[in-house]
Amino acid sequence: MNFAPILVAVFAGLFLGEGFFARLLVGIGVAFAGVVLIAVGGTGPHADWLGIALGLTAAVLYATGVLVQKVALGHVDGLTATFWGVAAGVIATVPFAPAAIREVSTASVSDIGAMVFLGIGPTAVAFTTWAYALSRTSAGALTATTLVVPAVVIVLSWLLLSEVPTPLRVVGGVLCLAGVAMTRGLIRVPSSRRLRVVEDQLEECKVEP
């Protein structure tokens, strides 16, 4: 799923005129390397190829959604964009409404409370805040900050679920944080001649919006 920021950065540079910068390209690469370490840093080999394929599909759809939202935010405010995005989700899940009603009727108070929290916190508040930020910065740079999520998950799962991280996952988390810091300019990234050549080649491929 964390392949999405790379897709957003590339396509935003090509189609939204955001360009390509050394700190963004290198930072995303470093953070993504951290994501890979977190993914393979578990205990025991296991590969669910269907799950991986579905995850990559989700990443492509997520990246497409960010780009479409960035364009939409040029015409509407963040709250409106979030409202219509959630409304589209409601329409898409209408076929599952009967099952949802049955399950809610038998759910515990704690389960309903968790569902309400998911609706208010990670959905309403988080998506509105995201839209506000996206309307004021580039899609590539903002999406790169989501690469810090795996590192945060490691810490929270350790504190709340007693899931002790493996050393490889700790290293991956550090790389995630360092990569995001690079994309935001908190860690300086020297631009080599080879990287500047790559940037120039990508600039030549850029399509004017």
PDB file of C-alpha atoms in Angstrom:
ATOM      1  CA  MET A   1       0.000   0.000   0.000  1.00  0.00           C
ATOM      2  CA  ASN A   2       2.905   2.331   0.696  1.00  0.00           C
ATOM      3  CA  PHE A   3       3.847   2.110  -2.966  1.00  0.00           C
ATOM      4  CA  ALA A   4       1.172   4.792  -3.505  1.00  0.00           C
ATOM      5  CA  PRO A   5       3.340   7.808  -2.527  1.00  0.00           C
ATOM      6  CA  ILE A   6       5.817   6.882  -5.261  1.00  0.00           C
ATOM      7  CA  LEU A   7       3.027   6.738  -7.828  1.00  0.00           C
ATOM      8  CA  VAL A   8       1.626  10.068  -6.633  1.00  0.00           C
ATOM      9  CA  ALA A   9       5.023  11.780  -6.782  1.00  0.00           C
ATOM     10  CA  VAL A  10       5.728  10.555 -10.313  1.00  0.00           C
ATOM     11  CA  PHE A  11       2.318  11.283 -11.796  1.00  0.00           C
ATOM     12  CA  ALA A  12       1.912  14.593  -9.968  1.00  0.00           C
ATOM     13  CA  GLY A  13       5.263  15.612 -11.420  1.00  0.00           C
ATOM     14  CA  LEU A  14       4.237  14.535 -14.904  1.00  0.00           C
ATOM     15  CA  PHE A  15       0.621  15.682 -15.049  1.00  0.00           C
ATOM     16  CA  LEU A  16       0.115  18.324 -12.346  1.00  0.00           C
ATOM     17  CA  GLY A  17       3.258  20.323 -13.017  1.00  0.00           C
ATOM     18  CA  GLU A  18       4.790  19.683  -9.579  1.00  0.00           C
ATOM     19  CA  GLY A  19       8.171  18.750 -11.042  1.00  0.00           C
ATOM     20  CA  PHE A  20      10.793  16.454  -9.557  1.00  0.00           C
ATOM     21  CA  PHE A  21      13.166  17.357  -6.745  1.00  0.00           C
ATOM     22  CA  ALA A  22      16.137  15.466  -5.365  1.00  0.00           C
ATOM     23  CA  ARG A  23      14.954  15.559  -1.760  1.00  0.00           C
ATOM     24  CA  LEU A  24      11.526  14.185  -2.721  1.00  0.00           C
ATOM     25  CA  LEU A  25      12.860  11.386  -4.932  1.00  0.00           C
ATOM     26  CA  VAL A  26      15.589  10.306  -2.503  1.00  0.00           C
ATOM     27  CA  GLY A  27      13.378  10.709   0.570  1.00  0.00           C
ATOM     28  CA  ILE A  28      10.607   8.552  -0.868  1.00  0.00           C
ATOM     29  CA  GLY A  29      13.164   5.935  -1.885  1.00  0.00           C
ATOM     30  CA  VAL A  30      14.655   5.793   1.619  1.00  0.00           C
ATOM     31  CA  ALA A  31      11.243   5.667   3.299  1.00  0.00           C
ATOM     32  CA  PHE A  32      10.006   2.976   0.923  1.00  0.00           C
ATOM     33  CA  ALA A  33      13.094   0.899   1.717  1.00  0.00           C
ATOM     34  CA  GLY A  34      12.052   1.183   5.344  1.00  0.00           C
ATOM     35  CA  VAL A  35       8.539   0.001   4.468  1.00  0.00           C
ATOM     36  CA  VAL A  36      10.020  -3.039   2.726  1.00  0.00           C
ATOM     37  CA  LEU A  37      12.107  -3.875   5.806  1.00  0.00           C
ATOM     38  CA  ILE A  38       9.010  -3.598   7.999  1.00  0.00           C
ATOM     39  CA  ALA A  39       7.062  -5.855   5.646  1.00  0.00           C
ATOM     40  CA  VAL A  40       9.720  -8.599   5.552  1.00  0.00           C
ATOM     41  CA  GLY A  41      10.835  -8.140   9.150  1.00  0.00           C
ATOM     42  CA  GLY A  42       8.194 -10.401  10.673  1.00  0.00           C
ATOM     43  CA  THR A  43       8.684 -13.845  12.080  1.00  0.00           C
ATOM     44  CA  GLY A  44       8.540 -16.697   9.594  1.00  0.00           C
ATOM     45  CA  PRO A  45       8.280 -16.624   5.800  1.00  0.00           C
ATOM     46  CA  HIS A  46       4.830 -15.993   4.410  1.00  0.00           C
ATOM     47  CA  ALA A  47       3.653 -14.596   1.107  1.00  0.00           C
ATOM     48  CA  ASP A  48       0.004 -14.070   0.320  1.00  0.00           C
ATOM     49  CA  TRP A  49       0.304 -13.215  -3.372  1.00  0.00           C
ATOM     50  CA  LEU A  50      -3.399 -12.492  -3.753  1.00  0.00           C
ATOM     51  CA  GLY A  51      -3.162 -10.109  -0.834  1.00  0.00           C
ATOM     52  CA  ILE A  52      -0.095  -8.449  -2.358  1.00  0.00           C
ATOM     53  CA  ALA A  53      -1.894  -8.046  -5.693  1.00  0.00           C
ATOM     54  CA  LEU A  54      -4.932  -6.553  -3.988  1.00  0.00           C
ATOM     55  CA  GLY A  55      -2.667  -4.253  -1.979  1.00  0.00           C
ATOM     56  CA  LEU A  56      -0.957  -2.973  -5.119  1.00  0.00           C
ATOM     57  CA  THR A  57      -4.357  -2.457  -6.740  1.00  0.00           C
ATOM     58  CA  ALA A  58      -5.429  -0.464  -3.704  1.00  0.00           C
ATOM     59  CA  ALA A  59      -2.231   1.605  -3.950  1.00  0.00           C
ATOM     60  CA  VAL A  60      -2.962   2.486  -7.578  1.00  0.00           C
ATOM     61  CA  LEU A  61      -6.552   3.453  -6.752  1.00  0.00           C
ATOM     62  CA  TYR A  62      -5.400   5.446  -3.721  1.00  0.00           C
ATOM     63  CA  ALA A  63      -2.813   7.329  -5.787  1.00  0.00           C
ATOM     64  CA  THR A  64      -5.444   8.053  -8.447  1.00  0.00           C
ATOM     65  CA  GLY A  65      -7.784   9.332  -5.750  1.00  0.00           C
ATOM     66  CA  VAL A  66      -5.151  11.721  -4.395  1.00  0.00           C
ATOM     67  CA  LEU A  67      -4.482  13.162  -7.849  1.00  0.00           C
ATOM     68  CA  VAL A  68      -8.194  13.585  -8.596  1.00  0.00           C
ATOM     69  CA  GLN A  69      -8.715  15.179  -5.187  1.00  0.00           C
ATOM     70  CA  LYS A  70      -5.823  17.579  -5.790  1.00  0.00           C
ATOM     71  CA  VAL A  71      -7.479  18.746  -9.012  1.00  0.00           C
ATOM     72  CA  ALA A  72     -10.884  18.999  -7.309  1.00  0.00           C
ATOM     73  CA  LEU A  73      -9.439  21.122  -4.495  1.00  0.00           C
ATOM     74  CA  GLY A  74      -8.694  23.758  -7.097  1.00  0.00           C
ATOM     75  CA  HIS A  75     -12.456  24.285  -7.358  1.00  0.00           C
ATOM     76  CA  VAL A  76     -13.933  23.392  -3.932  1.00  0.00           C
ATOM     77  CA  ASP A  77     -12.800  23.635  -0.310  1.00  0.00           C
ATOM     78  CA  GLY A  78     -11.448  20.715   1.703  1.00  0.00           C
ATOM     79  CA  LEU A  79     -14.658  20.125   3.686  1.00  0.00           C
ATOM     80  CA  THR A  80     -16.749  19.911   0.519  1.00  0.00           C
ATOM     81  CA  ALA A  81     -14.286  17.550  -1.151  1.00  0.00           C
ATOM     82  CA  THR A  82     -14.298  15.306   1.931  1.00  0.00           C
ATOM     83  CA  PHE A  83     -18.107  15.322   2.089  1.00  0.00           C
ATOM     84  CA  TRP A  84     -18.500  14.195  -1.512  1.00  0.00           C
ATOM     85  CA  GLY A  85     -15.777  11.584  -1.100  1.00  0.00           C
ATOM     86  CA  VAL A  86     -17.562  10.073   1.902  1.00  0.00           C
ATOM     87  CA  ALA A  87     -20.916  10.333   0.077  1.00  0.00           C
ATOM     88  CA  ALA A  88     -19.450   8.301  -2.791  1.00  0.00           C
ATOM     89  CA  GLY A  89     -18.317   5.700  -0.266  1.00  0.00           C
ATOM     90  CA  VAL A  90     -21.813   5.532   1.241  1.00  0.00           C
ATOM     91  CA  ILE A  91     -23.350   4.961  -2.189  1.00  0.00           C
ATOM     92  CA  ALA A  92     -20.800   2.240  -3.007  1.00  0.00           C
ATOM     93  CA  THR A  93     -21.587   0.361   0.225  1.00  0.00           C
ATOM     94  CA  VAL A  94     -25.394   0.578   0.026  1.00  0.00           C
ATOM     95  CA  PRO A  95     -25.652  -3.104  -1.071  1.00  0.00           C
ATOM     96  CA  PHE A  96     -24.110  -4.085   2.283  1.00  0.00           C
ATOM     97  CA  ALA A  97     -26.598  -2.026   4.343  1.00  0.00           C
ATOM     98  CA  PRO A  98     -28.914  -4.945   5.300  1.00  0.00           C
ATOM     99  CA  ALA A  99     -25.994  -6.964   6.664  1.00  0.00           C
ATOM    100  CA  ALA A 100     -24.686  -3.889   8.500  1.00  0.00           C
ATOM    101  CA  ILE A 101     -28.063  -3.311  10.167  1.00  0.00           C
ATOM    102  CA  ARG A 102     -28.209  -6.937  11.354  1.00  0.00           C
ATOM    103  CA  GLU A 103     -24.666  -6.821  12.715  1.00  0.00           C
ATOM    104  CA  VAL A 104     -25.142  -3.487  14.496  1.00  0.00           C
ATOM    105  CA  SER A 105     -28.282  -4.797  16.196  1.00  0.00           C
ATOM    106  CA  THR A 106     -26.268  -7.587  17.827  1.00  0.00           C
ATOM    107  CA  ALA A 107     -22.991  -5.663  18.379  1.00  0.00           C
ATOM    108  CA  SER A 108     -21.722  -4.782  21.837  1.00  0.00           C
ATOM    109  CA  VAL A 109     -21.503  -1.226  23.108  1.00  0.00           C
ATOM    110  CA  SER A 110     -17.710  -1.308  22.840  1.00  0.00           C
ATOM    111  CA  ASP A 111     -17.903  -2.462  19.208  1.00  0.00           C
ATOM    112  CA  ILE A 112     -20.330   0.330  18.334  1.00  0.00           C
ATOM    113  CA  GLY A 113     -18.098   2.810  20.157  1.00  0.00           C
ATOM    114  CA  ALA A 114     -15.115   1.636  18.107  1.00  0.00           C
ATOM    115  CA  MET A 115     -17.131   2.054  14.908  1.00  0.00           C
ATOM    116  CA  VAL A 116     -18.163   5.589  15.895  1.00  0.00           C
ATOM    117  CA  PHE A 117     -14.529   6.417  16.643  1.00  0.00           C
ATOM    118  CA  LEU A 118     -13.486   5.139  13.194  1.00  0.00           C
ATOM    119  CA  GLY A 119     -16.120   7.358  11.609  1.00  0.00           C
ATOM    120  CA  ILE A 120     -15.206  10.494  13.531  1.00  0.00           C
ATOM    121  CA  GLY A 121     -11.437  10.212  13.984  1.00  0.00           C
ATOM    122  CA  PRO A 122      -9.702   8.354  11.132  1.00  0.00           C
ATOM    123  CA  THR A 123     -12.440   9.326   8.645  1.00  0.00           C
ATOM    124  CA  ALA A 124     -14.085  12.712   9.240  1.00  0.00           C
ATOM    125  CA  VAL A 125     -11.279  14.492  11.111  1.00  0.00           C
ATOM    126  CA  ALA A 126      -8.348  12.855   9.317  1.00  0.00           C
ATOM    127  CA  PHE A 127      -9.753  13.192   5.778  1.00  0.00           C
ATOM    128  CA  THR A 128     -10.822  16.809   6.310  1.00  0.00           C
ATOM    129  CA  THR A 129      -7.396  17.676   7.710  1.00  0.00           C
ATOM    130  CA  TRP A 130      -5.779  15.863   4.767  1.00  0.00           C
ATOM    131  CA  ALA A 131      -7.867  17.802   2.249  1.00  0.00           C
ATOM    132  CA  TYR A 132      -6.983  21.088   3.969  1.00  0.00           C
ATOM    133  CA  ALA A 133      -3.277  20.278   3.792  1.00  0.00           C
ATOM    134  CA  LEU A 134      -3.478  18.959   0.218  1.00  0.00           C
ATOM    135  CA  SER A 135      -5.034  22.198  -0.974  1.00  0.00           C
ATOM    136  CA  ARG A 136      -2.005  24.080   0.349  1.00  0.00           C
ATOM    137  CA  THR A 137       0.927  21.889  -0.684  1.00  0.00           C
ATOM    138  CA  SER A 138       2.010  19.578  -3.488  1.00  0.00           C
ATOM    139  CA  ALA A 139       0.454  16.125  -3.749  1.00  0.00           C
ATOM    140  CA  GLY A 140       3.839  14.409  -3.987  1.00  0.00           C
ATOM    141  CA  ALA A 141       5.311  16.045  -0.894  1.00  0.00           C
ATOM    142  CA  LEU A 142       2.198  15.583   1.243  1.00  0.00           C
ATOM    143  CA  THR A 143       1.662  11.962   0.259  1.00  0.00           C
ATOM    144  CA  ALA A 144       5.295  11.243   1.114  1.00  0.00           C
ATOM    145  CA  THR A 145       4.497  12.093   4.743  1.00  0.00           C
ATOM    146  CA  THR A 146       2.172   9.066   4.882  1.00  0.00           C
ATOM    147  CA  LEU A 147       5.281   6.888   4.751  1.00  0.00           C
ATOM    148  CA  VAL A 148       5.709   7.686   8.442  1.00  0.00           C
ATOM    149  CA  VAL A 149       2.569   5.626   9.175  1.00  0.00           C
ATOM    150  CA  PRO A 150       4.353   2.219   9.319  1.00  0.00           C
ATOM    151  CA  ALA A 151       6.775   3.594  11.912  1.00  0.00           C
ATOM    152  CA  VAL A 152       3.893   4.949  14.000  1.00  0.00           C
ATOM    153  CA  VAL A 153       2.090   1.596  13.718  1.00  0.00           C
ATOM    154  CA  ILE A 154       5.154  -0.215  15.056  1.00  0.00           C
ATOM    155  CA  VAL A 155       5.250   2.008  18.152  1.00  0.00           C
ATOM    156  CA  LEU A 156       1.495   1.881  18.793  1.00  0.00           C
ATOM    157  CA  SER A 157       1.271  -1.896  18.301  1.00  0.00           C
ATOM    158  CA  TRP A 158       4.150  -2.262  20.775  1.00  0.00           C
ATOM    159  CA  LEU A 159       2.489  -0.009  23.369  1.00  0.00           C
ATOM    160  CA  LEU A 160      -1.146  -1.046  22.900  1.00  0.00           C
ATOM    161  CA  LEU A 161      -1.010  -4.623  21.609  1.00  0.00           C
ATOM    162  CA  SER A 162       2.253  -5.833  23.190  1.00  0.00           C
ATOM    163  CA  GLU A 163       3.621  -6.716  19.748  1.00  0.00           C
ATOM    164  CA  VAL A 164       7.375  -6.413  20.267  1.00  0.00           C
ATOM    165  CA  PRO A 165       8.984  -5.303  16.974  1.00  0.00           C
ATOM    166  CA  THR A 166      11.838  -7.262  15.455  1.00  0.00           C
ATOM    167  CA  PRO A 167      15.192  -5.468  14.998  1.00  0.00           C
ATOM    168  CA  LEU A 168      14.628  -5.390  11.233  1.00  0.00           C
ATOM    169  CA  ARG A 169      11.314  -3.614  11.699  1.00  0.00           C
ATOM    170  CA  VAL A 170      12.917  -1.092  14.044  1.00  0.00           C
ATOM    171  CA  VAL A 171      15.499  -0.288  11.364  1.00  0.00           C
ATOM    172  CA  GLY A 172      12.686  -0.020   8.823  1.00  0.00           C
ATOM    173  CA  GLY A 173      10.814   2.396  11.063  1.00  0.00           C
ATOM    174  CA  VAL A 174      13.897   4.587  11.418  1.00  0.00           C
ATOM    175  CA  LEU A 175      14.327   4.634   7.628  1.00  0.00           C
ATOM    176  CA  CYS A 176      10.664   5.637   7.216  1.00  0.00           C
ATOM    177  CA  LEU A 177      11.127   8.582   9.554  1.00  0.00           C
ATOM    178  CA  ALA A 178      14.416   9.597   7.921  1.00  0.00           C
ATOM    179  CA  GLY A 179      12.938   9.389   4.428  1.00  0.00           C
ATOM    180  CA  VAL A 180       9.968  11.571   5.321  1.00  0.00           C
ATOM    181  CA  ALA A 181      12.319  14.057   7.003  1.00  0.00           C
ATOM    182  CA  MET A 182      14.257  14.234   3.728  1.00  0.00           C
ATOM    183  CA  THR A 183      11.118  14.963   1.698  1.00  0.00           C
ATOM    184  CA  ARG A 184      10.255  17.838   4.044  1.00  0.00           C
ATOM    185  CA  GLY A 185      13.745  19.315   3.913  1.00  0.00           C
ATOM    186  CA  LEU A 186      14.544  18.491   7.555  1.00  0.00           C
ATOM    187  CA  ILE A 187      17.487  16.384   6.391  1.00  0.00           C
ATOM    188  CA  ARG A 188      19.553  17.772   3.543  1.00  0.00           C
ATOM    189  CA  VAL A 189      19.858  15.593   0.457  1.00  0.00           C
ATOM    190  CA  PRO A 190      22.902  16.259  -1.748  1.00  0.00           C
ATOM    191  CA  SER A 191      21.950  16.223  -5.431  1.00  0.00           C
ATOM    192  CA  SER A 192      24.456  14.220  -7.442  1.00  0.00           C
ATOM    193  CA  ARG A 193      25.097  14.789 -11.134  1.00  0.00           C
ATOM    194  CA  ARG A 194      23.408  11.478 -12.013  1.00  0.00           C
ATOM    195  CA  LEU A 195      20.301  12.403 -10.025  1.00  0.00           C
ATOM    196  CA  ARG A 196      20.139  15.809 -11.701  1.00  0.00           C
ATOM    197  CA  VAL A 197      20.238  14.055 -15.072  1.00  0.00           C
ATOM    198  CA  VAL A 198      17.307  11.867 -14.006  1.00  0.00           C
ATOM    199  CA  GLU A 199      15.395  14.942 -12.857  1.00  0.00           C
ATOM    200  CA  ASP A 200      16.030  16.665 -16.196  1.00  0.00           C
ATOM    201  CA  GLN A 201      14.832  13.602 -18.108  1.00  0.00           C
ATOM    202  CA  LEU A 202      11.649  13.447 -16.053  1.00  0.00           C
ATOM    203  CA  GLU A 203      11.079  17.162 -16.564  1.00  0.00           C
ATOM    204  CA  GLU A 204      11.288  16.629 -20.309  1.00  0.00           C
ATOM    205  CA  CYS A 205       8.529  13.996 -20.025  1.00  0.00           C
ATOM    206  CA  LYS A 206       6.264  16.282 -17.998  1.00  0.00           C
ATOM    207  CA  VAL A 207       2.865  17.001 -19.498  1.00  0.00           C
ATOM    208  CA  GLU A 208       1.455  20.459 -18.943  1.00  0.00           C
ATOM    209  CA  PRO A 209      -1.848  20.365 -16.940  1.00  0.00           C
TER     210      PRO A 209
END
